[in-house]
mmCIF file of C-alpha atoms and ligand atoms in Angstrom:
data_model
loop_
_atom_site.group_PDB
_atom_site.id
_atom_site.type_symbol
_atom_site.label_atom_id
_atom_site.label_comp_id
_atom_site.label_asym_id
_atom_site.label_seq_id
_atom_site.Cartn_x
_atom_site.Cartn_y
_atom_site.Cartn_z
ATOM 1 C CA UNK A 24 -2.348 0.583 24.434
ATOM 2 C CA UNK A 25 -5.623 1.263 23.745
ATOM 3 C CA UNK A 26 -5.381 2.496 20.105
ATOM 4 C CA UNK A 27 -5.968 0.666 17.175
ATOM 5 C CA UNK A 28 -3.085 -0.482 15.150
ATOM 6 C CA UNK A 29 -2.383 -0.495 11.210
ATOM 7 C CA UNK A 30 0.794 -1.900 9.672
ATOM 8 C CA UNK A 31 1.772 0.278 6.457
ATOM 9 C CA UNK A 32 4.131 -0.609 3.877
ATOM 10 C CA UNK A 33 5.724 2.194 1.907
ATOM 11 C CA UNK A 34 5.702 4.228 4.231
ATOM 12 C CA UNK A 35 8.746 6.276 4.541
ATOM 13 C CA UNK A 36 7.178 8.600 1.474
ATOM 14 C CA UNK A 37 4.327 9.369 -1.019
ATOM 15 C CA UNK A 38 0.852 7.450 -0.375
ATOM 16 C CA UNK A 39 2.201 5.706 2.190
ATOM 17 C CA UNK A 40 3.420 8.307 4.260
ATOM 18 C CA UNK A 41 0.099 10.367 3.958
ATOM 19 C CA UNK A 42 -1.687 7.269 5.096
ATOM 20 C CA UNK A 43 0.440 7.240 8.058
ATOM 21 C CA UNK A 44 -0.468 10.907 8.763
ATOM 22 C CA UNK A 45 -4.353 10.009 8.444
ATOM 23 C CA UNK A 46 -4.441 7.267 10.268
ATOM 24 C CA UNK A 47 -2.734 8.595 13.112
ATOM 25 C CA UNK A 48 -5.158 11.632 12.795
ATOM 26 C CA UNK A 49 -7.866 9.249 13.195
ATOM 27 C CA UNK A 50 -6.252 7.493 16.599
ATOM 28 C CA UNK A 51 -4.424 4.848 15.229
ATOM 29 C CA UNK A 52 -1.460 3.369 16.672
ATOM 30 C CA UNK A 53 1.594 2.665 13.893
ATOM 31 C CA UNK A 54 3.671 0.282 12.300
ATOM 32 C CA UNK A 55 5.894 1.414 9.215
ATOM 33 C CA UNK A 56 7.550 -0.073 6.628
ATOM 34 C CA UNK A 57 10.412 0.802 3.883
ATOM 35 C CA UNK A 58 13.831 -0.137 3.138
ATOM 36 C CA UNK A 59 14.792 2.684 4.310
ATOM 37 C CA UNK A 60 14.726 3.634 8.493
ATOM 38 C CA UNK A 61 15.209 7.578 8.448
ATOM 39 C CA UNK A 62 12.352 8.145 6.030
ATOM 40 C CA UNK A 63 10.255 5.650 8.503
ATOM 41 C CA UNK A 64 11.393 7.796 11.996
ATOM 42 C CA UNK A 65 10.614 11.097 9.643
ATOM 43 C CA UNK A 66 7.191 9.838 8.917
ATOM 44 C CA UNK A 67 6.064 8.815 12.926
ATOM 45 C CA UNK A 68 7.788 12.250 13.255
ATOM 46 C CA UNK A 69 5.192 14.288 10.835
ATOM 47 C CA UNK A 70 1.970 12.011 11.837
ATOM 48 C CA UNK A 71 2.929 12.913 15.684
ATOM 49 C CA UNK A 72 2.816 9.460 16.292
ATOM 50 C CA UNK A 73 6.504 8.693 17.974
ATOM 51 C CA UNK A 74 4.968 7.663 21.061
ATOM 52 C CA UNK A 75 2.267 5.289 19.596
ATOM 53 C CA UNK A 76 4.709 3.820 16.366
ATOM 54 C CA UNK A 77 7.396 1.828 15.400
ATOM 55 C CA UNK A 78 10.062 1.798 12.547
ATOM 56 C CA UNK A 79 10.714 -1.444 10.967
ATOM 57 C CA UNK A 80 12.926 -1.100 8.514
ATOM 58 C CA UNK A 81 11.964 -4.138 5.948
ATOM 59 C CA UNK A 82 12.532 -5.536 2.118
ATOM 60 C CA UNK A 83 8.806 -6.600 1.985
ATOM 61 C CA UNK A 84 9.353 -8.520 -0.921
ATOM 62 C CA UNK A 85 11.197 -11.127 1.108
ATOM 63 C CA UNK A 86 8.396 -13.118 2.368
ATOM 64 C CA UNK A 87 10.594 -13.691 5.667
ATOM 65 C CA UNK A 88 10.487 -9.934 6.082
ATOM 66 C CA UNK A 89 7.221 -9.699 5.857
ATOM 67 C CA UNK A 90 6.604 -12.592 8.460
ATOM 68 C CA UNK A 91 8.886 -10.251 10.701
ATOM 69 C CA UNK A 92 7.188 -6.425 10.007
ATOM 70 C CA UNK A 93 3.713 -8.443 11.288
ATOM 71 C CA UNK A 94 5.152 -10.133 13.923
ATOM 72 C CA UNK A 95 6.954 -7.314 15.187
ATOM 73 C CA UNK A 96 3.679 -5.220 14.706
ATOM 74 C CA UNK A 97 2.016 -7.921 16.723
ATOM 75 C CA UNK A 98 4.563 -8.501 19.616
ATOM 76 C CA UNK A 99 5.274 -4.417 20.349
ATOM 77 C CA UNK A 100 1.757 -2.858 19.601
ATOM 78 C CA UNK A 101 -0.250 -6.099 20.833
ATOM 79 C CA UNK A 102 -2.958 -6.325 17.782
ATOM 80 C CA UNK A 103 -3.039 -5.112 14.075
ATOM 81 C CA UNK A 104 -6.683 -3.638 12.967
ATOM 82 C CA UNK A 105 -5.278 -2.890 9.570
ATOM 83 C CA UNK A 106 -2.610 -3.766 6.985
ATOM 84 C CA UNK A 107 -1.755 -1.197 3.940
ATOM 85 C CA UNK A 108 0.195 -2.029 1.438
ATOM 86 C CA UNK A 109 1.745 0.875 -0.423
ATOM 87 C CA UNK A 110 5.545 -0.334 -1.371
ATOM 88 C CA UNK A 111 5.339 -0.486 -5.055
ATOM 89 C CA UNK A 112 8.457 -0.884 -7.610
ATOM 90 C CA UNK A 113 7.406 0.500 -11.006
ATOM 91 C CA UNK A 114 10.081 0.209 -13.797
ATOM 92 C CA UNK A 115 9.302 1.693 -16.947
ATOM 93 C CA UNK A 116 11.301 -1.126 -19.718
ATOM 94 C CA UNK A 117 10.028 -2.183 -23.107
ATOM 95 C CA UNK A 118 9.526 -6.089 -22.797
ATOM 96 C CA UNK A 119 12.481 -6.538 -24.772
ATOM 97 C CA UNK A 120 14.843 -4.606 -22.301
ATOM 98 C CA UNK A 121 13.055 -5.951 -19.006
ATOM 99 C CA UNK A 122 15.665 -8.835 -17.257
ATOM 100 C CA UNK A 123 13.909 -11.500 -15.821
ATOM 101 C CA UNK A 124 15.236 -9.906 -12.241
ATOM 102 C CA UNK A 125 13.355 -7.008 -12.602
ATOM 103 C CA UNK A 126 10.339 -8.811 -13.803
ATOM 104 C CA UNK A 127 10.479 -10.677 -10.556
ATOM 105 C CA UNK A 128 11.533 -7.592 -8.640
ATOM 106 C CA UNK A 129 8.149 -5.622 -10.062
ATOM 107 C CA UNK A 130 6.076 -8.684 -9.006
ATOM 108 C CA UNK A 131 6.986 -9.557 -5.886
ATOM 109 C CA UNK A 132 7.131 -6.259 -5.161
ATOM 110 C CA UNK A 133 3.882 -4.959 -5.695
ATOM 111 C CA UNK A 134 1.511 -8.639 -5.607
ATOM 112 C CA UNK A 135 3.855 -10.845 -4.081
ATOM 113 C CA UNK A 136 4.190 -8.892 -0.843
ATOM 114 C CA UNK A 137 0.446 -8.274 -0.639
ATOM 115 C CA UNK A 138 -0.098 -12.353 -0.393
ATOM 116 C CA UNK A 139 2.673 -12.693 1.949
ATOM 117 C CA UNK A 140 1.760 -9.958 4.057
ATOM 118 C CA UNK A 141 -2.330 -11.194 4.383
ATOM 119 C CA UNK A 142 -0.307 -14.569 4.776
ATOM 120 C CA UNK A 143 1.177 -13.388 7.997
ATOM 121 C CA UNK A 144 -1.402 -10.949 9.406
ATOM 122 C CA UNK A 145 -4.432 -13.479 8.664
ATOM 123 C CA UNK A 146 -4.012 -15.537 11.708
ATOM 124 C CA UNK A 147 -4.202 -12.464 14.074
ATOM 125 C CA UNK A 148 -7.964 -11.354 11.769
ATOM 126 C CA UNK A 149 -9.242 -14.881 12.542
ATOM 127 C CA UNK A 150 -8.302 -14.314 16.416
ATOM 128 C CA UNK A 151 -9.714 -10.828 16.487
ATOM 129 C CA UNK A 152 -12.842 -12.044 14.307
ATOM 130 C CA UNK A 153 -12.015 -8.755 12.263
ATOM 131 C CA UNK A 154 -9.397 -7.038 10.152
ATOM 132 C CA UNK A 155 -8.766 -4.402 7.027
ATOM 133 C CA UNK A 156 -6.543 -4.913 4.387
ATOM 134 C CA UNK A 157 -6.066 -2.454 1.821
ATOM 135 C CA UNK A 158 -3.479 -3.149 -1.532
ATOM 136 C CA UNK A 159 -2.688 0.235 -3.598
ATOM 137 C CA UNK A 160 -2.587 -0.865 -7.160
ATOM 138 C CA UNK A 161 -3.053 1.552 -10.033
ATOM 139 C CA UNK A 162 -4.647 2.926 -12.851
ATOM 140 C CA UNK A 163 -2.232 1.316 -15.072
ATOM 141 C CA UNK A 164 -3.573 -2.083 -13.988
ATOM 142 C CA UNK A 165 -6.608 -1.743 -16.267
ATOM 143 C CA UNK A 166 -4.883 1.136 -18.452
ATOM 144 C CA UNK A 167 -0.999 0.544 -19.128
ATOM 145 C CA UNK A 168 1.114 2.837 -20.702
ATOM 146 C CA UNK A 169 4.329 1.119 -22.696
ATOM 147 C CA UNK A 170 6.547 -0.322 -20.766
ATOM 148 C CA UNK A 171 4.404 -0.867 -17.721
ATOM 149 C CA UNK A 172 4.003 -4.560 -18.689
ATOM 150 C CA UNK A 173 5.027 -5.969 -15.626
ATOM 151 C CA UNK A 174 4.095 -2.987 -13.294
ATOM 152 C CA UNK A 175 0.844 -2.935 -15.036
ATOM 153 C CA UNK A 176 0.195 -7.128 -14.970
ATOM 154 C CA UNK A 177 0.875 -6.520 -11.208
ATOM 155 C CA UNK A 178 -1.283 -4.337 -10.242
ATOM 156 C CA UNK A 179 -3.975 -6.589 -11.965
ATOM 157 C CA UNK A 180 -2.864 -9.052 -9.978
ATOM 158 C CA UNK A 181 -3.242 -7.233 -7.012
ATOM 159 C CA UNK A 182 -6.728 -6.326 -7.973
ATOM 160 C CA UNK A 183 -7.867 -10.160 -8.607
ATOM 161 C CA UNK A 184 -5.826 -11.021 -5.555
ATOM 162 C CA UNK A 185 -7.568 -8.547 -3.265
ATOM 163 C CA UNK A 186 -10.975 -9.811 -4.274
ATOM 164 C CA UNK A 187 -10.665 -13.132 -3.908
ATOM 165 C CA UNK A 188 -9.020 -12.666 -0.247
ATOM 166 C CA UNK A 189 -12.653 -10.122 0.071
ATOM 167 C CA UNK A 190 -14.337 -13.744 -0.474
ATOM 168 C CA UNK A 191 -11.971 -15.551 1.746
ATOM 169 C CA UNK A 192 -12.424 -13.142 4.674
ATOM 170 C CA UNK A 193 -16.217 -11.859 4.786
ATOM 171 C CA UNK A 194 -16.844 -15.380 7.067
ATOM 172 C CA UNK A 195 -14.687 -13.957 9.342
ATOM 173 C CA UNK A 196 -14.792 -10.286 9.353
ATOM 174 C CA UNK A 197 -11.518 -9.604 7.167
ATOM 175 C CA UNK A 198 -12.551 -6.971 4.434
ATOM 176 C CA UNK A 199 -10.123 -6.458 1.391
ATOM 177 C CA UNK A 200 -10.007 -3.448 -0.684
ATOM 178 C CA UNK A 201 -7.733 -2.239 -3.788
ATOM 179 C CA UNK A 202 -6.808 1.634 -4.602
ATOM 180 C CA UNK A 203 -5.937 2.178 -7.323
ATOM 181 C CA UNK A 204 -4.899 5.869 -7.760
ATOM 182 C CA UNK A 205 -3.696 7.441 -11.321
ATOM 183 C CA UNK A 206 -1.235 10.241 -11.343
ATOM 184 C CA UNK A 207 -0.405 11.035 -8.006
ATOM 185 C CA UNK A 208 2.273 13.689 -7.382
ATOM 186 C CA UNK A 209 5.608 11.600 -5.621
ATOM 187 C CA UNK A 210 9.175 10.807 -6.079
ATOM 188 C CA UNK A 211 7.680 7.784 -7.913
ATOM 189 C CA UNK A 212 5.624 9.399 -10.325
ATOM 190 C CA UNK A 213 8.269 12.437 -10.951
ATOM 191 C CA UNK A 214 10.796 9.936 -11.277
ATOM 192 C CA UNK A 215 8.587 8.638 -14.323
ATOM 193 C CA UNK A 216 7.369 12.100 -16.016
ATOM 194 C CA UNK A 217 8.717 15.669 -15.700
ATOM 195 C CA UNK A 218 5.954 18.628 -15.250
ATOM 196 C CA UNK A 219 6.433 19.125 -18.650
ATOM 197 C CA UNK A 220 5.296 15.748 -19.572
ATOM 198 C CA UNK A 221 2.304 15.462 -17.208
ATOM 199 C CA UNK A 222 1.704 19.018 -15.172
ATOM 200 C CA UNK A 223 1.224 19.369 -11.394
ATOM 201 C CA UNK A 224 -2.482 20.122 -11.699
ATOM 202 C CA UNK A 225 -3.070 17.066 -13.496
ATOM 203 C CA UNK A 226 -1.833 15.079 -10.134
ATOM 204 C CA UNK A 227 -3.776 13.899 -7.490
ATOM 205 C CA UNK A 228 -2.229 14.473 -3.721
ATOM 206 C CA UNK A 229 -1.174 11.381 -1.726
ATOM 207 C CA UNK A 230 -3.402 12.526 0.944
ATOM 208 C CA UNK A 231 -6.214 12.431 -1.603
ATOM 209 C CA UNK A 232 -5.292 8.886 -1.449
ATOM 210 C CA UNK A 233 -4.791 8.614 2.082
ATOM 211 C CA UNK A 234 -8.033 10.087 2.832
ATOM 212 C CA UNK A 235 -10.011 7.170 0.624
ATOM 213 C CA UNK A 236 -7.959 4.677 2.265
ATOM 214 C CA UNK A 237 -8.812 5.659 5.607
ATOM 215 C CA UNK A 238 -12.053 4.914 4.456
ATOM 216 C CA UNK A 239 -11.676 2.067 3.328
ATOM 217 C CA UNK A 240 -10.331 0.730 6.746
ATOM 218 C CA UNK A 241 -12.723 2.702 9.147
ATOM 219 C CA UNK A 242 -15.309 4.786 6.918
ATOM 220 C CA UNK A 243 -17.931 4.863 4.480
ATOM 221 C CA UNK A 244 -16.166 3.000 2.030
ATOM 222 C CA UNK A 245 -16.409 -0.364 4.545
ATOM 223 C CA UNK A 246 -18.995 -1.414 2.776
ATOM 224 C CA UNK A 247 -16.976 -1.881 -0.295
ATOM 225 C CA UNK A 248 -15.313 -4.897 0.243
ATOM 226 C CA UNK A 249 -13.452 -6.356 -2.988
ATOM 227 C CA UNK A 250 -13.742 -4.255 -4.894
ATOM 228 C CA UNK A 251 -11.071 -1.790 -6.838
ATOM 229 C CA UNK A 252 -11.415 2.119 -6.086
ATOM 230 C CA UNK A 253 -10.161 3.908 -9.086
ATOM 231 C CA UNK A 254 -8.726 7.495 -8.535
ATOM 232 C CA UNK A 255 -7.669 9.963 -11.176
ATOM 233 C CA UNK A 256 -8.071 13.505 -12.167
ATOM 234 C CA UNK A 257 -7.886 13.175 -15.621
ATOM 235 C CA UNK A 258 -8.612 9.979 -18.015
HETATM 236 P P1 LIG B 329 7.125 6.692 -3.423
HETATM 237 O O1 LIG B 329 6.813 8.093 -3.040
HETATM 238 O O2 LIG B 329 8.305 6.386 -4.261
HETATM 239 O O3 LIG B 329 7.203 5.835 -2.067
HETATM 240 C C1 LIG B 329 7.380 4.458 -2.131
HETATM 241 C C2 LIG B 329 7.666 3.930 -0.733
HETATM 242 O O4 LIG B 329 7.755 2.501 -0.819
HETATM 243 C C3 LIG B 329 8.977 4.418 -0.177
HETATM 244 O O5 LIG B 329 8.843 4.665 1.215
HETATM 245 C C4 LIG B 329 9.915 3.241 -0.425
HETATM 246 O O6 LIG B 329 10.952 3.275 0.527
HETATM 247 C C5 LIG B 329 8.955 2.067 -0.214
HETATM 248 N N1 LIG B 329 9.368 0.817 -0.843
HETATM 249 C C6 LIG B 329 9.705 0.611 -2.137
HETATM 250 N N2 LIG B 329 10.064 -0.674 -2.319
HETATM 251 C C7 LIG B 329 9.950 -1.286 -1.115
HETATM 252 C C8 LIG B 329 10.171 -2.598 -0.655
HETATM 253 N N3 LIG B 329 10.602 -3.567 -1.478
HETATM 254 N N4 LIG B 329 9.946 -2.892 0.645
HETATM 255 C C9 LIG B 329 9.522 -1.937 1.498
HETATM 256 N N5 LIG B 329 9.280 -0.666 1.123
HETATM 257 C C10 LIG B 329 9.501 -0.350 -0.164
HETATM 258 O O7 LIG B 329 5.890 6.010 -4.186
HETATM 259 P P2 LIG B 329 4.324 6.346 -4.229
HETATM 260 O O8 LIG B 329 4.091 7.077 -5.488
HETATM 261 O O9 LIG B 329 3.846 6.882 -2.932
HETATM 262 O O10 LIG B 329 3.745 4.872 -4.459
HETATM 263 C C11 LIG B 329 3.013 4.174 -3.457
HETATM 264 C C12 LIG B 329 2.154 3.134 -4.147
HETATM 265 O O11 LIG B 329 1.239 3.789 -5.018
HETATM 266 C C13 LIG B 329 2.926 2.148 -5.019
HETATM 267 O O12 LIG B 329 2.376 0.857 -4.865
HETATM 268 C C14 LIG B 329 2.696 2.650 -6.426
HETATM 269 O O13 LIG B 329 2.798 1.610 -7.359
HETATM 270 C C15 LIG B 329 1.283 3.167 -6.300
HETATM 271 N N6 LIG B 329 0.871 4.149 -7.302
HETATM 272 C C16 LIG B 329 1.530 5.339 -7.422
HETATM 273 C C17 LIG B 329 1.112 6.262 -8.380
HETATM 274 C C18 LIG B 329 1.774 7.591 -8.564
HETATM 275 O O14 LIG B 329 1.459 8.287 -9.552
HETATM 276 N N7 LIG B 329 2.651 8.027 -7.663
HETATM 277 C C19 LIG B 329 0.032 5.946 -9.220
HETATM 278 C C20 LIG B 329 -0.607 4.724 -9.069
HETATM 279 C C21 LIG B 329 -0.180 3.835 -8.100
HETATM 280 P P3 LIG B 329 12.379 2.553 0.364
HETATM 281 O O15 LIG B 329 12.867 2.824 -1.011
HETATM 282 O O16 LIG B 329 13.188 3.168 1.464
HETATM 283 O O17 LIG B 329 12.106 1.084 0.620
#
């Protein structure tokens, strides 16, 4: 195949689903990832991409997992030109409530998986002499709301952990960006706050998102390597 190919986590909904539709708008061949298989065959169904993208249904906080969604990426669509990491876990637990299983759930989740999944897909970059990675994190990694104390010390991590990988890879091509969106309107986010509690015009659209990550991997924004993108409507 001639296209080029991104590998997105998340992908069966939200951010990570419009990314899917943009990128395979802009020519790109697909891999997607999330837990869950129908939302993945649903999503290469609405980017029109069935012919040029797989489904691999995958826990990406298991770092074996993760080995496997790049590997497979790699063995059926030949080369990955990008890797987007949208899966994100985001409990909402006063500290004193949290278990220590869902503190490692929210951490491996959103930061753990974005090392192991560079990890895996860094070998390819070096090969290709080129590569995109790009880690959603959030607002709430600079601007927490209570009980976002692990989501939120995540998300910083991801932010830190996406510019020092910027460092690692500008030798070799690899550039590393981190979006980090506020409100946008998804199962997540409505699974957090009603429309009473934060209303629909307050929201940003995933493929508001989608769009700026898109650029990120093949636009204007290339030249923004390390850094974090914030996105909001509202402060
Ligand atoms: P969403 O609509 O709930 O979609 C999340 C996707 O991630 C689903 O496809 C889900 O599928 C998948 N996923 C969750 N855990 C996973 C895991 N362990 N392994 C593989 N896939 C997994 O959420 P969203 O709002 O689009 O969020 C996308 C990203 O944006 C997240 O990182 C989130 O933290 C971040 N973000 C969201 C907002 C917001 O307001 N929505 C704001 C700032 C940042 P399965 O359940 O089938 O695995």
């Amino acid at each position: 195949m001639n296209h080029p190919v991104a590998v997105i986590t998340g992908a069966g909904k939200g951010i990570g689903r419009a990314t899917a539709i943009e990128l395979a708008r802009r020519g790109y061949a697909l891999a997607l990832a999330a837990r869950t298989e129908t939302d993945l065959l649903a999503t290469l169904n609405v980017a029109g991409a069935e012919d040029r993208g797989i489904a691999v249904p995958a826990d990406v906080s298991d770092p074996a997992a993760a080995d496997q969604l790049i590997d497979q990426a790699l063995d059926r669509l030949g080369r990955i030109d990008a890797v987007v990491h949208c899966a994100g876990y985001a409990p909402v637990r006063p500290i004193a409530q949290m278990t220590s299983a869902e503190w490692r759930r929210t951490i491996d989740t959103n930061l753990s998986a974005a090392f192991y999944l560079a990890r895996a897909a860094w070998p390819a970059f070096e090969r290709q002499r080129g590569g995109a990675i790009v880690n959603v994190s959030s607002l709430a990694s600079r601007d927490p709301f209570g009980g976002f104390a692990a989501y939120g010390a995540a998300k910083a991590g991801v932010n830190l952990f996406g510019l020092s990988a910027a460092r690692e890879g500008q030798p070799i091509g690899v550039r590393v960006y981190t979006v980090a969106p506020g409100a946008v309107e998804t199962d997540m986010f409505r699974s957090i706050m009603t429309p009473e509690q934060y209303p629909k015009d307050k929201t940003l659209d995933p493929a508001d998102v989608a769009r700026v990550i898109a650029g990120c991997v093949q636009g204007d924004l290339r030249y923004a390597s390390g850094e974090v993108i914030y996105l909001h409507k509202t402060l």
